């Protein structure tokens, strides 16, 4: 089941939340900053030990002080106009996260709108990619949550979901 919510991903009691990180896995703003603040310094230490995550890949840590058991960190592509393989890299992000989740028997997983903040990926295009990948993995999980942080994002996701 795909569920759409408007809210703060750090508050969700799910098996795993996904973080829109950078390839160095160093502290950033946006959802990464919110997750690090809520999870505590242990999360940043765990990220440091991982030593990075190439764009399109994903890495798993514990959630530490979060209600979520795990955080799956993925580095989305920076939008550069669309002819630098950005769409395929964003697809890879979702797939890599789902693969990490399946290795850990994660049943419930929540995603932010990867790459659509600081990285500037057009929201409509990104939502279409996100929903397509969520549908592809839908029957492997009990709940896949698309966690929008703005009313605008929620509207776009509703449109893409055909609701
Ligand atoms: N809960 C859910 N979604 C959120 C939250 C939250 N608490 N806070 C922000 N968002 P961004 P990117 C949404 O910029 O574009 C970081 O500095 C936000 O509204 O966080 O992939 C990293 O370190 C937007 O829809 O990630 C990287 O350097 C979405 O999260 C870089 O930014 C993603 O926005 C990654 O850029």
PDB file of C-alpha atoms in Angstrom, residues 9-19 35 38-39 42-43 46 59-73 100-110 141-142:
ATOM      1  CA  UNK A   9       9.412  12.478   8.389  1.00  0.00           C
ATOM      2  CA  UNK A  10      11.401  12.485  11.658  1.00  0.00           C
ATOM      3  CA  UNK A  11       8.177  11.909  13.599  1.00  0.00           C
ATOM      4  CA  UNK A  12       7.141   8.722  11.797  1.00  0.00           C
ATOM      5  CA  UNK A  13       7.062   5.409  13.659  1.00  0.00           C
ATOM      6  CA  UNK A  14       8.091   3.218  10.750  1.00  0.00           C
ATOM      7  CA  UNK A  15      10.776   0.587  10.283  1.00  0.00           C
ATOM      8  CA  UNK A  16      12.837   2.947   8.107  1.00  0.00           C
ATOM      9  CA  UNK A  17      12.871   6.526   6.926  1.00  0.00           C
ATOM     10  CA  UNK A  18      14.881   7.622   3.915  1.00  0.00           C
ATOM     11  CA  UNK A  19      17.244  10.582   4.102  1.00  0.00           C
ATOM     12  CA  UNK A  35      16.928  13.891  10.684  1.00  0.00           C
ATOM     13  CA  UNK A  38      16.185  14.323  15.830  1.00  0.00           C
ATOM     14  CA  UNK A  39      18.424  11.231  15.717  1.00  0.00           C
ATOM     15  CA  UNK A  42      25.225   9.008  17.061  1.00  0.00           C
ATOM     16  CA  UNK A  43      23.724   9.235  13.569  1.00  0.00           C
ATOM     17  CA  UNK A  46      27.588   6.387  12.000  1.00  0.00           C
ATOM     18  CA  UNK A  59      23.484   3.210   2.902  1.00  0.00           C
ATOM     19  CA  UNK A  60      21.774   2.089   6.088  1.00  0.00           C
ATOM     20  CA  UNK A  61      22.264   3.205   9.683  1.00  0.00           C
ATOM     21  CA  UNK A  62      20.255   2.798  12.851  1.00  0.00           C
ATOM     22  CA  UNK A  63      17.737   5.518  13.682  1.00  0.00           C
ATOM     23  CA  UNK A  64      19.181   6.088  17.189  1.00  0.00           C
ATOM     24  CA  UNK A  65      16.833   8.583  18.911  1.00  0.00           C
ATOM     25  CA  UNK A  66      14.285   8.583  16.089  1.00  0.00           C
ATOM     26  CA  UNK A  67      11.029   6.655  16.347  1.00  0.00           C
ATOM     27  CA  UNK A  68      12.143   4.885  13.134  1.00  0.00           C
ATOM     28  CA  UNK A  69      14.394   1.850  13.638  1.00  0.00           C
ATOM     29  CA  UNK A  70      16.587   2.581  10.605  1.00  0.00           C
ATOM     30  CA  UNK A  71      17.606   5.470   8.360  1.00  0.00           C
ATOM     31  CA  UNK A  72      18.419   4.703   4.733  1.00  0.00           C
ATOM     32  CA  UNK A  73      20.618   7.469   3.352  1.00  0.00           C
ATOM     33  CA  UNK A 100      18.563  -2.000   1.351  1.00  0.00           C
ATOM     34  CA  UNK A 101      15.144  -2.254   2.995  1.00  0.00           C
ATOM     35  CA  UNK A 102      14.515  -5.761   1.651  1.00  0.00           C
ATOM     36  CA  UNK A 103      17.851  -6.956   3.062  1.00  0.00           C
ATOM     37  CA  UNK A 104      16.699  -5.937   6.552  1.00  0.00           C
ATOM     38  CA  UNK A 105      13.111  -7.238   6.441  1.00  0.00           C
ATOM     39  CA  UNK A 106      11.775  -3.723   6.683  1.00  0.00           C
ATOM     40  CA  UNK A 107       7.982  -3.697   6.293  1.00  0.00           C
ATOM     41  CA  UNK A 108       7.213   0.011   6.531  1.00  0.00           C
ATOM     42  CA  UNK A 109       9.314   2.709   4.861  1.00  0.00           C
ATOM     43  CA  UNK A 110       8.866   6.456   4.360  1.00  0.00           C
ATOM     44  CA  UNK A 141       6.151  -3.941   1.789  1.00  0.00           C
ATOM     45  CA  UNK A 142       3.149  -3.528   4.051  1.00  0.00           C
TER      46      UNK A 142
END
